[in-house]
Amino acid sequence: MSERKGLMGALALVAPVQAIVTLVIFIPALYVLWLSFQSSTYGQAAQFVGLANYSRVLSDPYFWRALINTAVVVLVVVHVELLLGLGMALLFASGLVARPLLLAVVLAPYAVSEVSAVVMWRFLFDPSIGIVTQALLALGLPTLEWAVFPSHGLFIVALLSIWLHLPFTFIILYAARLSVPGELYEAAAIDGASPWARFRRVTLPLLVPAMLIAMLFRYIFAFRLFSEVWLMTGGGPARQTEVLAVYLYNEAFRYNQFGTASATGWLLVIASLGLALFYLRKIYKEMFANAPA
Amino acid sequence: MLRPKRLGIALFKTVMVAIIAIWSLLPIAMIFISSFKFDREIFAVPFRLGFTPTFSNYVALWEQWGGFFSGLVNSLIITVFATVLAVLASAIAGYAYSRNRHPVLSSSAFFLIFIRLIPPIVITLPLFPVVNQLRLNDTHLVLIILYAAFFVSLGTLVMRTFIDQIPIEIDEAAHIDGASRLQVLRRLILPLSGQGMVAVAVFVIVFSWNEYLFALIFTTANARTAPIVISEMIGAIEGVQWGVLFAATSIQLLPVLLFVILAQKQLVAGLTAGSTKG
């Protein structure tokens, strides 16, 4: 098979995938970039307005509220997940009875939809009948009034996001922990290393790449947070619990401001790219390193 | 000296496992158990495990929320077609990426990784008017294409990782025997990469069955999916019919939960392949 013919054949095989992502994701995303420089509402002719949409978004206090909410929730959710996931990965790797069963238990939230999760957590924290509310009351602790206080609303959103996505972080870290060769621990044990030293000098350094990957993916996906907030608080009270995706949705589909919504959309894209820049560079180098020119 | 310490560790592990199990399962168990309770027992404080089970919530769901069951059918149709489309397209492309090296191909693989960084909500802005103009609004087809589109990039990378594990000598032997690339793909690669296809299928099935945002924007009546109907039931929550809501949530959750547990091995392999290799 000639190389040229080989390449054409390979391109034909990747064509369906490339076509669908180009048509459904890439071109629309570029169109949003164009829209973000236009003044446009649904059904009206567009008009070039330069950066006016961006300056309108950036001077909107609701945008900043949404940005701060998103940043806080993402930072809390991703790092708590990382710590819990790491702890669970170490616990599972240390040998447990009925490990396959426990793995199924831990994976269960992965199957739950955001909508169902909201039903569950609303029920747990219901002000009058919630089992968690009752437990908090019994312990003399303050309860969550997520319909009244924005911070409570964001807290419960963060809690339910962690619950939904912990399986992902855990699996990545657990797989990485299992791939650490056992001989390393034997060698460390022979050298008389304490459990803490073994963790600090063997486990942790070898898990760092997986931790970075898990964090990166969770940053990018947590940044898109929409359904949990939309269904839990609707962004209220008084738009105080909106996150960026909810802000964008409201601008576009409630206020018909496609220009500012598009500008918000591109700010989201740029932020995602910024977060992933190091990762993209690494992948890029790896890909072109093993490809003969 | 050693014994109490070991006992302590075992005790610590047991407590930790119990906490993890409660954390993972309590929210699910609560609504599942409560879906078999009469309202007065749902509202009983404190929560009671002993109660007379009833199917009244399921009956009420059937009688009052017929839309939920057509939602389930819509979800099923959309999930099946999106999964078949995404898995096949990913397997074919994954094969090409696994067996061929060329800068053009590398660039297009990089493009697939780049695409994953675009948040879904962004593309709803231009798609909304286009979908309306094509009169595809509120059809299964829109959601099938959207769901497949958001998983073919991950799917392709996962399939490439799985196909990489099939020795290339098998292909070469077949090529020497005169088999074309498509024949190799159909007769050898696809049958041998079943695990990978299940892994991709798990992602697409869980996503399509549960997705909310696209379904909210692109469906109104005919193609409304089960999560949308459940969200409407939450919306009507002021006169909360908790029991009926729990019944609907349990029905929506159970099949995909069983599936995730059964395909656990492939899910773990797919998650690892999809994230470490890009």
Coordinates of C-alpha atoms in Angstrom, one line a residue:
Chain A
M1 CA 0.0 0.0 0.0
S2 CA 1.5 3.3 -1.0
E3 CA 1.8 5.9 1.7
R4 CA -0.4 8.4 -0.1
K5 CA -3.1 5.9 -0.7
G6 CA -2.8 4.8 3.0
L7 CA -3.3 8.4 4.1
M8 CA -6.4 8.9 1.9
G9 CA -7.9 5.7 3.3
A10 CA -7.2 6.8 6.9
L11 CA -8.7 10.2 6.3
A12 CA -11.8 8.6 4.8
L13 CA -12.2 6.6 8.0
V14 CA -11.9 9.6 10.3
A15 CA -14.1 11.7 8.1
P16 CA -17.4 10.9 9.8
V17 CA -16.1 11.9 13.3
Q18 CA -14.4 15.0 11.9
A19 CA -17.5 16.0 10.0
I20 CA -19.8 15.8 12.9
V21 CA -17.7 17.7 15.4
T22 CA -16.9 20.4 12.7
L23 CA -20.5 20.9 11.7
V24 CA -22.1 20.6 15.2
I25 CA -19.4 22.1 17.4
F26 CA -16.6 23.9 15.6
I27 CA -18.5 26.0 13.0
P28 CA -21.2 27.0 15.5
A29 CA -18.5 28.0 18.0
L30 CA -16.9 30.2 15.3
Y31 CA -20.3 31.7 14.5
V32 CA -20.7 32.6 18.2
L33 CA -17.4 34.5 18.0
W34 CA -18.8 36.4 15.0
L35 CA -22.0 37.0 16.9
S36 CA -20.2 38.3 19.9
F37 CA -19.1 41.3 17.8
Q38 CA -22.6 42.0 16.5
S39 CA -25.6 43.6 18.0
S40 CA -28.2 40.9 17.6
T41 CA -31.4 39.7 19.1
Y42 CA -33.3 36.8 17.8
G43 CA -35.0 37.6 14.5
Q44 CA -33.2 40.8 13.8
A45 CA -30.5 41.7 11.4
A46 CA -27.0 41.7 13.0
Q47 CA -24.9 44.9 13.1
F48 CA -21.2 45.1 13.8
V49 CA -20.6 46.8 17.2
G50 CA -17.0 45.9 17.9
L51 CA -16.3 45.1 21.5
A52 CA -19.5 46.7 22.8
N53 CA -21.0 43.3 23.9
Y54 CA -17.8 42.5 25.8
S55 CA -17.8 45.8 27.6
R56 CA -21.5 45.5 28.4
V57 CA -20.9 42.0 29.9
L58 CA -17.8 43.1 31.8
S59 CA -19.7 46.1 33.3
D60 CA -22.7 44.0 34.3
P61 CA -22.6 43.4 38.1
Y62 CA -24.6 40.1 37.5
F63 CA -21.8 38.8 35.3
W64 CA -19.3 39.5 38.1
R65 CA -21.6 37.8 40.6
A66 CA -21.8 34.8 38.3
L67 CA -18.1 34.8 37.7
I68 CA -17.3 34.9 41.4
N69 CA -19.9 32.2 42.2
T70 CA -18.5 30.0 39.5
A71 CA -14.9 30.5 40.6
V72 CA -15.7 29.7 44.3
V73 CA -17.8 26.6 43.5
V74 CA -15.2 25.3 41.0
L75 CA -12.3 25.8 43.4
V76 CA -14.1 24.2 46.3
V77 CA -15.6 21.3 44.3
V78 CA -12.5 20.3 42.4
H79 CA -10.1 20.4 45.4
V80 CA -12.4 18.7 47.8
E81 CA -13.0 16.0 45.2
L82 CA -9.2 15.6 44.7
L83 CA -8.6 15.2 48.4
L84 CA -11.5 12.8 48.9
G85 CA -10.6 10.9 45.8
L86 CA -7.0 10.5 46.8
G87 CA -8.0 9.3 50.3
M88 CA -10.4 6.8 48.8
A89 CA -7.9 5.6 46.2
L90 CA -5.3 4.9 49.0
L91 CA -7.9 3.2 51.1
F92 CA -9.0 1.0 48.3
A93 CA -5.4 0.2 47.3
S94 CA -4.5 -0.8 50.9
G95 CA -6.7 -3.9 50.5
L96 CA -10.3 -4.1 51.4
V97 CA -12.7 -7.1 51.8
A98 CA -15.4 -7.2 49.1
R99 CA -13.6 -4.6 47.0
P100 CA -15.6 -5.2 43.7
L101 CA -18.8 -4.6 45.6
L102 CA -17.5 -1.5 47.2
L103 CA -16.3 -0.2 43.8
A104 CA -19.8 -0.6 42.5
V105 CA -21.1 1.3 45.5
V106 CA -18.6 4.2 44.9
L107 CA -19.5 4.3 41.2
A108 CA -23.2 4.5 41.8
P109 CA -23.5 8.3 41.7
Y110 CA -21.9 8.3 38.2
A111 CA -25.2 6.8 36.9
V112 CA -27.4 9.5 38.5
S113 CA -28.7 12.4 36.4
E114 CA -28.3 15.9 37.6
V115 CA -32.1 16.1 37.8
S116 CA -32.4 13.1 40.0
A117 CA -29.5 14.2 42.1
V118 CA -31.3 17.5 42.7
V119 CA -34.4 15.6 43.8
M120 CA -32.3 13.5 46.2
W121 CA -30.5 16.4 47.8
R122 CA -33.5 18.6 48.0
F123 CA -35.2 15.8 49.9
L124 CA -32.2 15.3 52.2
F125 CA -32.0 19.0 53.1
D126 CA -35.7 19.8 53.0
P127 CA -36.3 22.4 55.7
S128 CA -39.1 20.4 57.4
I129 CA -38.7 16.7 56.6
G130 CA -35.1 16.3 55.3
I131 CA -33.2 13.7 57.2
V132 CA -30.0 15.8 57.1
T133 CA -31.9 18.8 58.4
Q134 CA -33.3 16.7 61.2
A135 CA -29.8 15.4 62.1
L136 CA -28.4 18.9 62.1
L137 CA -31.2 20.1 64.4
A138 CA -30.7 17.1 66.7
L139 CA -27.0 18.1 66.9
G140 CA -27.9 21.7 67.6
L141 CA -26.3 22.8 64.4
P142 CA -27.7 25.4 62.0
T143 CA -29.7 24.1 59.0
L144 CA -29.4 25.0 55.4
E145 CA -31.9 27.5 54.0
W146 CA -30.9 27.4 50.4
A147 CA -34.0 29.2 49.2
V148 CA -33.2 32.2 51.4
F149 CA -29.5 32.6 51.6
P150 CA -27.4 32.6 48.4
S151 CA -24.4 31.1 50.3
H152 CA -26.5 28.1 51.4
G153 CA -27.7 27.6 47.9
L154 CA -24.2 27.5 46.5
F155 CA -23.1 25.3 49.3
I156 CA -25.7 22.6 48.5
V157 CA -24.9 23.0 44.8
A158 CA -21.2 22.3 45.6
L159 CA -22.1 19.4 47.8
L160 CA -24.2 17.8 45.1
S161 CA -21.6 18.4 42.4
I162 CA -19.0 16.7 44.5
W163 CA -21.3 13.8 45.1
L164 CA -22.0 13.4 41.3
H165 CA -18.4 13.7 40.1
L166 CA -16.3 12.1 42.9
P167 CA -16.5 8.7 41.1
F168 CA -14.6 10.2 38.1
T169 CA -11.8 11.7 40.2
F170 CA -11.6 8.6 42.3
I171 CA -11.3 6.2 39.3
I172 CA -8.5 8.2 37.7
L173 CA -6.5 8.3 41.0
Y174 CA -7.2 4.7 41.9
A175 CA -6.1 3.4 38.5
A176 CA -2.9 5.5 38.8
R177 CA -2.3 4.1 42.3
L178 CA -2.8 0.6 41.1
S179 CA -0.2 1.1 38.4
V180 CA 2.5 2.0 40.9
P181 CA 4.8 -1.1 40.9
G182 CA 4.7 -3.0 44.2
E183 CA 8.5 -3.5 44.2
L184 CA 8.9 0.2 45.0
Y185 CA 7.0 -0.3 48.3
E186 CA 9.0 -3.5 49.0
A187 CA 12.2 -1.6 48.4
A188 CA 11.1 1.3 50.6
A189 CA 10.1 -1.2 53.3
I190 CA 13.5 -2.8 53.2
D191 CA 15.1 0.6 53.6
G192 CA 12.9 1.0 56.7
A193 CA 10.7 3.8 55.4
S194 CA 7.8 4.8 57.6
P195 CA 4.3 4.6 56.1
W196 CA 4.3 8.4 55.9
A197 CA 7.7 8.4 54.1
R198 CA 6.4 5.8 51.7
F199 CA 3.4 8.0 50.9
R200 CA 5.4 11.1 50.7
R201 CA 8.3 9.8 48.6
V202 CA 6.8 7.0 46.6
T203 CA 3.0 7.3 46.2
L204 CA 2.6 11.0 46.0
P205 CA 5.2 11.8 43.3
L206 CA 4.0 9.0 41.1
L207 CA 0.4 10.1 41.5
V208 CA 1.0 13.8 40.6
P209 CA 0.5 13.4 36.8
A210 CA -2.9 11.6 37.4
M211 CA -3.9 14.2 39.9
L212 CA -3.1 17.0 37.5
I213 CA -5.1 15.3 34.7
A214 CA -8.1 14.6 37.1
M215 CA -8.0 18.3 38.2
L216 CA -7.8 19.6 34.7
F217 CA -10.7 17.7 33.4
R218 CA -12.8 18.5 36.5
Y219 CA -11.9 22.2 36.2
I220 CA -13.0 22.3 32.6
F221 CA -16.2 20.4 33.3
A222 CA -17.1 22.1 36.6
F223 CA -16.7 25.4 34.8
R224 CA -19.7 24.5 32.7
L225 CA -21.9 23.9 35.7
F226 CA -25.5 24.6 34.7
S227 CA -28.2 22.0 35.6
E228 CA -27.4 21.7 39.3
V229 CA -27.8 25.4 39.8
W230 CA -30.7 25.8 37.4
L231 CA -32.7 23.1 39.1
M232 CA -31.6 23.7 42.7
T233 CA -32.0 27.5 43.0
G234 CA -32.8 28.8 39.5
G235 CA -30.0 31.3 40.1
G236 CA -32.0 33.0 42.8
P237 CA -32.8 34.5 45.2
A238 CA -32.4 37.8 43.2
R239 CA -29.9 36.3 40.7
Q240 CA -27.4 35.9 43.6
T241 CA -26.6 32.2 42.9
E242 CA -26.2 32.4 39.1
V243 CA -23.1 30.8 37.6
L244 CA -21.7 31.7 34.2
A245 CA -23.6 29.1 32.2
V246 CA -26.9 30.2 33.9
Y247 CA -26.0 33.9 33.2
L248 CA -25.5 33.0 29.6
Y249 CA -28.7 31.0 29.4
N250 CA -30.7 33.9 30.9
E251 CA -29.1 36.5 28.6
A252 CA -29.9 34.4 25.5
F253 CA -33.2 32.7 26.2
R254 CA -34.8 34.9 28.8
Y255 CA -33.7 38.4 27.7
N256 CA -33.0 37.7 24.0
Q257 CA -29.6 39.3 24.2
F258 CA -27.7 37.1 21.8
G259 CA -24.8 39.6 21.5
T260 CA -24.0 39.6 25.2
A261 CA -24.7 35.9 25.5
S262 CA -22.2 35.2 22.7
A263 CA -19.6 37.4 24.4
T264 CA -20.2 35.5 27.6
G265 CA -19.9 32.3 25.6
W266 CA -16.5 33.2 24.2
L267 CA -15.3 34.3 27.6
L268 CA -16.2 30.8 28.7
V269 CA -14.3 29.2 25.7
I270 CA -11.2 31.4 26.3
A271 CA -11.2 30.5 30.0
S272 CA -11.4 26.8 29.2
L273 CA -8.6 27.1 26.7
G274 CA -6.5 29.0 29.2
L275 CA -7.0 26.3 31.8
A276 CA -6.0 23.6 29.4
L277 CA -3.1 25.4 27.8
F278 CA -0.3 23.4 29.4
Y279 CA -2.1 20.2 28.8
L280 CA -2.7 21.1 25.1
R281 CA 1.0 21.9 24.7
K282 CA 2.1 18.6 26.2
I283 CA -0.3 16.6 24.0
Y284 CA 0.8 18.6 21.0
K285 CA 4.5 17.8 21.6
E286 CA 3.8 14.1 22.3
M287 CA 1.7 13.7 19.2
F288 CA 4.1 15.3 16.8
A289 CA 7.1 13.7 18.5
N290 CA 6.1 10.1 17.4
A291 CA 4.8 11.0 14.0
P292 CA 7.3 10.6 11.2
A293 CA 7.4 13.7 9.1
Chain B
M1 CA 2.4 -4.5 70.6
L2 CA 1.5 -5.2 67.0
R3 CA -2.0 -6.6 67.6
P4 CA -3.9 -3.6 69.0
K5 CA -2.3 -1.5 66.2
R6 CA -3.6 -3.9 63.5
L7 CA -7.0 -3.9 65.2
G8 CA -7.0 -0.2 65.2
I9 CA -6.2 0.0 61.4
A10 CA -8.9 -2.6 60.7
L11 CA -11.4 -0.6 62.7
F12 CA -10.4 2.7 61.0
K13 CA -10.8 1.1 57.6
T14 CA -14.2 -0.3 58.5
V15 CA -15.4 3.1 59.7
M16 CA -14.1 4.8 56.5
V17 CA -15.8 2.2 54.3
A18 CA -19.1 2.7 56.1
I19 CA -18.9 6.5 55.7
I20 CA -18.1 6.1 52.0
A21 CA -21.0 3.7 51.5
I22 CA -23.4 6.0 53.3
W23 CA -22.2 9.0 51.3
S24 CA -22.6 7.2 48.0
L25 CA -25.8 5.3 48.6
L26 CA -27.9 7.3 51.2
P27 CA -29.3 9.8 48.7
I28 CA -30.2 7.0 46.2
A29 CA -31.6 4.7 48.9
M30 CA -33.7 7.5 50.5
I31 CA -35.7 8.3 47.4
F32 CA -35.9 4.6 46.4
I33 CA -37.3 3.5 49.8
S34 CA -39.6 6.5 50.0
S35 CA -41.0 5.8 46.6
F36 CA -42.9 2.9 48.3
K37 CA -44.3 5.0 51.1
F38 CA -47.6 6.7 51.5
D39 CA -47.3 10.5 51.8
R40 CA -48.0 10.6 55.5
E41 CA -45.0 8.2 56.1
I42 CA -42.8 10.3 53.8
F43 CA -43.6 13.3 56.0
A44 CA -43.1 11.3 59.2
V45 CA -40.4 12.8 61.4
P46 CA -38.0 11.1 62.1
F47 CA -37.4 8.9 59.0
R48 CA -38.8 5.4 59.4
L49 CA -37.4 2.2 57.9
G50 CA -40.3 0.1 59.0
F51 CA -43.5 0.9 57.0
T52 CA -46.1 -0.8 54.9
P53 CA -44.9 -0.7 51.3
T54 CA -47.3 0.6 48.7
F55 CA -47.2 1.0 44.9
S56 CA -49.7 3.9 45.1
N57 CA -47.0 6.4 44.0
Y58 CA -46.2 4.4 40.9
V59 CA -49.9 4.0 40.2
A60 CA -50.4 7.8 40.6
L61 CA -47.4 8.4 38.4
W62 CA -49.0 6.3 35.7
E63 CA -52.4 7.9 36.0
Q64 CA -51.3 11.6 36.3
W65 CA -48.0 11.9 34.5
G66 CA -48.4 9.9 31.3
G67 CA -45.9 12.4 29.8
F68 CA -43.2 10.8 32.0
F69 CA -43.6 7.5 30.2
S70 CA -43.5 9.0 26.8
G71 CA -40.5 10.8 28.1
L72 CA -38.9 7.5 28.9
V73 CA -39.6 6.2 25.4
N74 CA -38.1 9.4 23.9
S75 CA -35.0 9.0 26.1
L76 CA -34.7 5.4 25.1
I77 CA -34.9 6.1 21.3
I78 CA -32.5 9.0 21.6
T79 CA -30.0 7.1 23.7
V80 CA -30.0 4.0 21.5
F81 CA -29.4 6.0 18.2
A82 CA -26.9 8.4 19.7
T83 CA -25.0 5.4 21.2
V84 CA -24.9 3.4 17.9
L85 CA -23.9 6.5 16.0
A86 CA -21.1 7.6 18.4
V87 CA -19.7 4.1 19.0
L88 CA -19.5 3.2 15.2
A89 CA -18.0 6.5 14.2
S90 CA -15.5 6.4 17.1
A91 CA -14.5 2.8 16.4
I92 CA -13.8 3.5 12.7
A93 CA -11.9 6.7 13.4
G94 CA -10.1 5.0 16.4
Y95 CA -8.9 2.3 14.0
A96 CA -7.4 4.8 11.6
Y97 CA -5.7 6.8 14.4
S98 CA -4.3 3.6 15.9
R99 CA -2.8 2.1 12.7
N100 CA -1.7 5.2 10.7
R101 CA 0.9 7.9 11.5
H102 CA 0.9 11.1 9.5
P103 CA 1.2 14.8 10.5
V104 CA -2.2 15.5 8.9
L105 CA -3.8 12.8 11.0
S106 CA -2.0 14.0 14.1
S107 CA -3.4 17.5 13.5
S108 CA -6.9 16.1 13.2
A109 CA -6.5 14.1 16.4
F110 CA -5.3 17.3 18.1
F111 CA -8.4 19.0 16.8
L112 CA -10.6 16.4 18.5
I113 CA -9.0 17.1 21.8
F114 CA -9.3 20.8 21.3
I115 CA -13.0 20.4 20.5
R116 CA -13.7 18.9 23.9
L117 CA -12.8 22.3 25.5
I118 CA -15.8 24.1 24.0
P119 CA -18.6 24.2 26.5
P120 CA -21.9 22.8 25.2
I121 CA -24.0 25.8 26.2
V122 CA -21.9 28.0 23.9
I123 CA -23.1 26.3 20.7
T124 CA -26.7 26.4 21.7
L125 CA -26.8 30.1 20.7
P126 CA -26.3 29.6 16.9
L127 CA -27.9 26.2 16.8
F128 CA -31.2 27.3 18.3
P129 CA -32.2 29.5 15.3
V130 CA -30.7 27.0 12.8
V131 CA -32.6 24.1 14.3
N132 CA -35.8 26.2 14.2
Q133 CA -35.3 27.1 10.6
L134 CA -34.7 23.5 9.6
R135 CA -37.9 22.6 11.5
L136 CA -35.9 20.1 13.5
N137 CA -37.0 21.7 16.8
D138 CA -38.5 19.2 19.2
T139 CA -37.3 16.1 17.2
H140 CA -35.3 13.1 18.3
L141 CA -32.8 13.7 15.6
V142 CA -31.4 17.0 17.0
L143 CA -30.6 15.4 20.4
I144 CA -29.2 12.2 18.7
I145 CA -26.8 14.3 16.7
L146 CA -25.9 16.6 19.5
Y147 CA -25.2 13.8 22.0
A148 CA -23.2 11.8 19.5
A149 CA -21.2 14.9 18.5
F150 CA -20.2 15.6 22.1
F151 CA -18.9 12.1 22.6
V152 CA -17.2 11.1 19.3
S153 CA -14.0 12.9 20.3
L154 CA -13.6 11.2 23.6
G155 CA -14.9 8.0 22.0
T156 CA -12.3 8.1 19.2
L157 CA -9.5 8.5 21.7
V158 CA -10.8 5.7 23.9
M159 CA -11.2 3.4 20.9
R160 CA -7.6 4.2 19.7
T161 CA -6.2 3.2 23.1
F162 CA -8.1 -0.1 23.0
I163 CA -7.2 -0.8 19.4
D164 CA -3.6 0.0 20.1
Q165 CA -3.6 -3.2 22.3
I166 CA -4.6 -5.4 19.3
P167 CA -1.2 -6.6 17.8
I168 CA -0.7 -4.9 14.4
E169 CA 0.7 -8.3 13.2
I170 CA -2.9 -9.5 12.9
D171 CA -3.7 -6.7 10.4
E172 CA -0.5 -7.3 8.5
A173 CA -1.2 -11.0 8.1
A174 CA -4.6 -10.2 6.8
H175 CA -3.3 -7.6 4.4
I176 CA -0.8 -10.1 3.0
D177 CA -3.7 -12.4 2.5
G178 CA -5.2 -9.6 0.3
A179 CA -7.8 -8.2 2.8
S180 CA -8.7 -4.6 2.3
R181 CA -8.6 -2.1 5.1
L182 CA -12.4 -2.2 5.5
Q183 CA -12.4 -6.0 5.6
V184 CA -9.7 -5.9 8.4
L185 CA -11.8 -3.4 10.3
R186 CA -15.0 -5.4 9.9
R187 CA -13.7 -8.9 10.4
L188 CA -10.9 -8.4 12.8
I189 CA -10.7 -5.0 14.6
L190 CA -14.4 -4.5 15.4
P191 CA -14.9 -8.0 16.8
L192 CA -11.7 -7.7 18.9
S193 CA -12.4 -4.3 20.3
G194 CA -15.7 -5.1 21.9
Q195 CA -14.5 -4.0 25.3
G196 CA -13.6 -0.6 24.0
M197 CA -16.9 -0.2 22.3
V198 CA -18.7 -1.1 25.5
A199 CA -16.6 1.5 27.3
V200 CA -17.6 4.2 24.8
A201 CA -21.2 3.0 24.9
V202 CA -21.2 3.4 28.7
F203 CA -20.2 7.1 28.4
V204 CA -22.8 7.9 25.7
I205 CA -25.6 5.9 27.3
V206 CA -25.1 7.6 30.7
F207 CA -24.8 11.0 29.1
S208 CA -27.7 10.7 26.7
W209 CA -30.1 9.1 29.2
N210 CA -29.4 11.8 31.8
E211 CA -28.7 15.0 29.8
Y212 CA -30.7 18.1 30.7
L213 CA -29.4 21.3 29.0
F214 CA -29.8 20.4 25.3
A215 CA -33.1 18.7 26.0
L216 CA -34.3 21.8 27.8
I217 CA -33.5 24.1 24.9
F218 CA -34.4 21.9 21.9
T219 CA -37.5 20.0 23.0
T220 CA -40.9 21.2 24.0
A221 CA -43.5 18.4 23.6
N222 CA -42.9 15.5 21.1
A223 CA -39.3 14.7 22.0
R224 CA -39.3 15.7 25.6
T225 CA -37.0 13.4 27.6
A226 CA -37.5 11.8 31.0
P227 CA -35.2 14.2 32.9
I228 CA -37.2 17.2 31.5
V229 CA -40.5 15.7 32.7
I230 CA -38.9 15.1 36.2
S231 CA -37.7 18.7 36.3
E232 CA -41.3 19.8 35.5
M233 CA -42.4 17.7 38.4
I234 CA -39.9 19.5 40.7
G235 CA -41.2 22.8 39.3
A236 CA -44.7 21.8 40.4
I237 CA -43.2 21.1 43.8
E238 CA -45.1 23.8 45.7
G239 CA -47.9 21.3 46.0
V240 CA -45.2 18.6 46.4
Q241 CA -46.2 15.2 45.3
W242 CA -42.9 13.9 46.7
G243 CA -44.0 10.2 46.5
V244 CA -44.8 10.5 42.8
L245 CA -41.6 12.4 42.1
F246 CA -39.6 9.7 43.9
A247 CA -41.3 7.0 41.9
A248 CA -40.4 8.8 38.6
T249 CA -36.8 9.4 39.8
S250 CA -36.4 5.7 40.7
I251 CA -37.7 4.5 37.4
Q252 CA -35.4 6.9 35.5
L253 CA -32.4 6.0 37.6
L254 CA -32.6 2.2 38.0
P255 CA -31.8 0.9 34.4
V256 CA -28.8 3.1 34.0
L257 CA -27.6 2.3 37.5
L258 CA -27.7 -1.4 36.8
F259 CA -26.0 -0.9 33.5
V260 CA -23.1 1.1 35.1
I261 CA -22.7 -1.6 37.8
L262 CA -22.6 -4.4 35.1
A263 CA -20.2 -2.5 32.8
Q264 CA -18.1 -1.4 35.8
K265 CA -14.9 -2.9 34.4
Q266 CA -15.2 -1.2 31.0
L267 CA -16.2 2.1 32.6
V268 CA -13.1 2.1 34.7
A269 CA -10.9 1.2 31.7
G270 CA -12.6 3.8 29.5
L271 CA -12.2 6.6 32.0
T272 CA -8.6 5.9 32.4
A273 CA -7.9 5.5 28.7
G274 CA -9.9 8.7 27.9
S275 CA -8.2 10.9 30.3
T276 CA -4.6 9.8 30.3
K277 CA -4.3 9.6 26.6
G278 CA -6.0 12.9 26.0

